[in-house]
PDB file of C-alpha atoms in Angstrom:
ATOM      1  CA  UNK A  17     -58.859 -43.916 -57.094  1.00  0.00           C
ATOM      2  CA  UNK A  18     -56.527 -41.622 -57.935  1.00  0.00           C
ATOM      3  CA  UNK A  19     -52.908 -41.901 -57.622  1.00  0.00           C
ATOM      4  CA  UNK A  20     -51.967 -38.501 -56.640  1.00  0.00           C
ATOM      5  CA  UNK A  21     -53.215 -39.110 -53.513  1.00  0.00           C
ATOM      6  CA  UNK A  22     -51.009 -41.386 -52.793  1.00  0.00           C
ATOM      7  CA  UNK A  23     -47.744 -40.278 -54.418  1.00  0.00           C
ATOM      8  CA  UNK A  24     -45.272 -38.514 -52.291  1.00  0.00           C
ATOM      9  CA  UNK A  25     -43.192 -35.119 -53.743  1.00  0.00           C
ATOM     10  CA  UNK A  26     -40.740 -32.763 -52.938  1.00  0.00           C
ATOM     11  CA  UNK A  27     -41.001 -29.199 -51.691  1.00  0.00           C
ATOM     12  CA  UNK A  28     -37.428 -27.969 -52.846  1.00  0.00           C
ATOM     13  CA  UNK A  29     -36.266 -24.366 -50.560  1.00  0.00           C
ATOM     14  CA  UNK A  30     -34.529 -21.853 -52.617  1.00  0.00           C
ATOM     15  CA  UNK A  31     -31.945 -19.171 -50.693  1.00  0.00           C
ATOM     16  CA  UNK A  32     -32.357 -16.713 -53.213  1.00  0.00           C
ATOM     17  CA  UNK A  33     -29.119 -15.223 -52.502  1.00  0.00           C
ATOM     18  CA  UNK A  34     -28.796 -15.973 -48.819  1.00  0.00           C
ATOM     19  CA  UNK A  35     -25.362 -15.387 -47.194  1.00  0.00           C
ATOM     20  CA  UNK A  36     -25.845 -18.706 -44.899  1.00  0.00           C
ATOM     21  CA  UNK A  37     -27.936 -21.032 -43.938  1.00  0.00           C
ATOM     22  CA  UNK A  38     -29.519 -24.175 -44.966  1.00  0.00           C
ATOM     23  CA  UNK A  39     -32.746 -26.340 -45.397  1.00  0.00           C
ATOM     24  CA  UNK A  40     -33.644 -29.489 -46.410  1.00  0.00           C
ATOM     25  CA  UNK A  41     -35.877 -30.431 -49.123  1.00  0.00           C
ATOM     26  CA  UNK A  42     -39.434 -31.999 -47.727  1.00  0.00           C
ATOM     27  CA  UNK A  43     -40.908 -34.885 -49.335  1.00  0.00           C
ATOM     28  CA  UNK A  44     -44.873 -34.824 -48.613  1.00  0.00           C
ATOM     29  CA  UNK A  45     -47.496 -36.585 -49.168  1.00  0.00           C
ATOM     30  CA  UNK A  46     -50.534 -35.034 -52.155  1.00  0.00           C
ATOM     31  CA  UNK A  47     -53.045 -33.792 -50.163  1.00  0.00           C
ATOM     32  CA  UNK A  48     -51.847 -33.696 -46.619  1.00  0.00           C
ATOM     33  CA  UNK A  49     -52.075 -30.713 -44.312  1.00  0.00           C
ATOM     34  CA  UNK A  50     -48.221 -30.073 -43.956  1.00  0.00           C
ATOM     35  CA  UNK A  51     -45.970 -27.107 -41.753  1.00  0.00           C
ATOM     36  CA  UNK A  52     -43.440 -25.006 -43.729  1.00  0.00           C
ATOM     37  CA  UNK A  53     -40.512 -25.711 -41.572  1.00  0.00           C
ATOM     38  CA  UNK A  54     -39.287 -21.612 -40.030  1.00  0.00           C
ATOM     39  CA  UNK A  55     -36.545 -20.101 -42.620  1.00  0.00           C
ATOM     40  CA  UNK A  56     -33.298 -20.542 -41.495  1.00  0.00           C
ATOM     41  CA  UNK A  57     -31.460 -17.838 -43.981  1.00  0.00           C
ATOM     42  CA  UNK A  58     -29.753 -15.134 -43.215  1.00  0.00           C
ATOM     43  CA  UNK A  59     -28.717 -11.867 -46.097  1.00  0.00           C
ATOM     44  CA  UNK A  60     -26.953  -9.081 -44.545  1.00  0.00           C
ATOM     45  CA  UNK A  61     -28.868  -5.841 -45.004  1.00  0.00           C
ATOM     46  CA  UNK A  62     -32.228  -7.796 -45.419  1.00  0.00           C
ATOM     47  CA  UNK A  63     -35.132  -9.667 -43.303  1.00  0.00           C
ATOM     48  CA  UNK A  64     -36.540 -12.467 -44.494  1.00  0.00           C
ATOM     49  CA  UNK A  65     -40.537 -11.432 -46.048  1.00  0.00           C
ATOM     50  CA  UNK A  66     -41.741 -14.749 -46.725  1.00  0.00           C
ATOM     51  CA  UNK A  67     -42.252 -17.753 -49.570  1.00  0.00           C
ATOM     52  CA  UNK A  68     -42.949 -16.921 -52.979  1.00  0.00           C
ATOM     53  CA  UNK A  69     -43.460 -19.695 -56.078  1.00  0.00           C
ATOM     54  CA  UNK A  70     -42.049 -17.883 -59.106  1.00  0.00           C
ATOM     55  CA  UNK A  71     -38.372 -16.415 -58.099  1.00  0.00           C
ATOM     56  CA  UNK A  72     -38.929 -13.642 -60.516  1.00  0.00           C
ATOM     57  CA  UNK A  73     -41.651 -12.097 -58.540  1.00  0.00           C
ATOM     58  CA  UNK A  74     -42.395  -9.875 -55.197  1.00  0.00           C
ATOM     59  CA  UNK A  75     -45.557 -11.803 -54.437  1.00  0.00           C
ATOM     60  CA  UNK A  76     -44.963 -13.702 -50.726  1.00  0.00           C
ATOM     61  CA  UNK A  77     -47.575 -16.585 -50.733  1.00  0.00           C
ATOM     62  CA  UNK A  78     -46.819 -18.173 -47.686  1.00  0.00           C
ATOM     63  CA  UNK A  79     -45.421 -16.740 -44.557  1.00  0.00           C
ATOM     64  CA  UNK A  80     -42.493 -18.680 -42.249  1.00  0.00           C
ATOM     65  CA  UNK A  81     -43.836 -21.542 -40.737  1.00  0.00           C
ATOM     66  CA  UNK A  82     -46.658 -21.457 -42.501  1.00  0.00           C
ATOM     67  CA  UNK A  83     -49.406 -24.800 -41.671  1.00  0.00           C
ATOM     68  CA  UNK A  84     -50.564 -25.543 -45.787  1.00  0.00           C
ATOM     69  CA  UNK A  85     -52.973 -28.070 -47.895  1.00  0.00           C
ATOM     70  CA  UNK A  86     -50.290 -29.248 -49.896  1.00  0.00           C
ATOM     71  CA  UNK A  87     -51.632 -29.649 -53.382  1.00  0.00           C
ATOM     72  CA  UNK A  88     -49.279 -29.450 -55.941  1.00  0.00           C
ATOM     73  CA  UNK A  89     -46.650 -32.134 -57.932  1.00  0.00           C
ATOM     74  CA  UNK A  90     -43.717 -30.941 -56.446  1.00  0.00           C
ATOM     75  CA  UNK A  91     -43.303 -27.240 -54.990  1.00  0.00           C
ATOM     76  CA  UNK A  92     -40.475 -25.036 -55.301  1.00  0.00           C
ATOM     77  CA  UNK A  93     -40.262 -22.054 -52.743  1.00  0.00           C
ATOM     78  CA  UNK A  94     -38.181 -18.929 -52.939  1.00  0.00           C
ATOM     79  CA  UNK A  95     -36.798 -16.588 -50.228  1.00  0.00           C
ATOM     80  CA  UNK A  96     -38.130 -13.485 -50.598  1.00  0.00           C
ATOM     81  CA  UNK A  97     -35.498 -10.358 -49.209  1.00  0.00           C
ATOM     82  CA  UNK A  98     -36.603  -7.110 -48.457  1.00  0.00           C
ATOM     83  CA  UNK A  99     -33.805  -4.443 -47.621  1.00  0.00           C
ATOM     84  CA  UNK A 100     -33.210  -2.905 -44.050  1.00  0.00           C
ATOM     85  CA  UNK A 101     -33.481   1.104 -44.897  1.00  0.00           C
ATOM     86  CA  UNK A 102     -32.402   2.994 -41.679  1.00  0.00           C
ATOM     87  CA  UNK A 103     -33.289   6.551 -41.823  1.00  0.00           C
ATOM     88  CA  UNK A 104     -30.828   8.924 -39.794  1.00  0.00           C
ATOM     89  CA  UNK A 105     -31.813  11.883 -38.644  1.00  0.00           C
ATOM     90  CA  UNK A 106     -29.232  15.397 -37.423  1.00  0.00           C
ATOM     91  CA  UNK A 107     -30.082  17.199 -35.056  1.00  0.00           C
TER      92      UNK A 107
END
């Protein structure tokens, strides 16, 4: 049998530059069907876009909240920010 089944791990949450706000790392069970726990971050001048696994990218892989398979050693998850741009318009 194989022991990653068995073997808990931790699913670290990154900020990524957050002005506030806080969460807990998870520690999960290989294999289980698991719920992202909803963002709790806030950056002034941003919303919140999603997960991503590699901080140096713009790919979101999983959304806030999102239900997963969890199959992976150990996850690490980064906030991704996307600006507010407000367009003003003179009349």
């Amino acid at each position: 049998m194989d022991l990653l089944l068995f073997l808990p791990y931790q699913i670290r949450f990154n900020d990524n530059g957050a002005d506030s706000g806080y969460l807990e790392s998870m520690i999960e069970t290989y294999g289980n069907q698991i719920s992202l726990p909803n963002q709790v971050y806030e950056k002034r001048g941003y919303f919140f876009a999603g997960w991503k696994v590699d901080p140096d990218s713009d790919d979101v892989i999983y959304a806030d909240g999102e239900a997963i398979l969890f199959e992976q050693e150990g996850l690490d998850l980064y906030a991704e920010w996307i600006p507010i741009i407000y367009q003003i318009e003179y009349i």
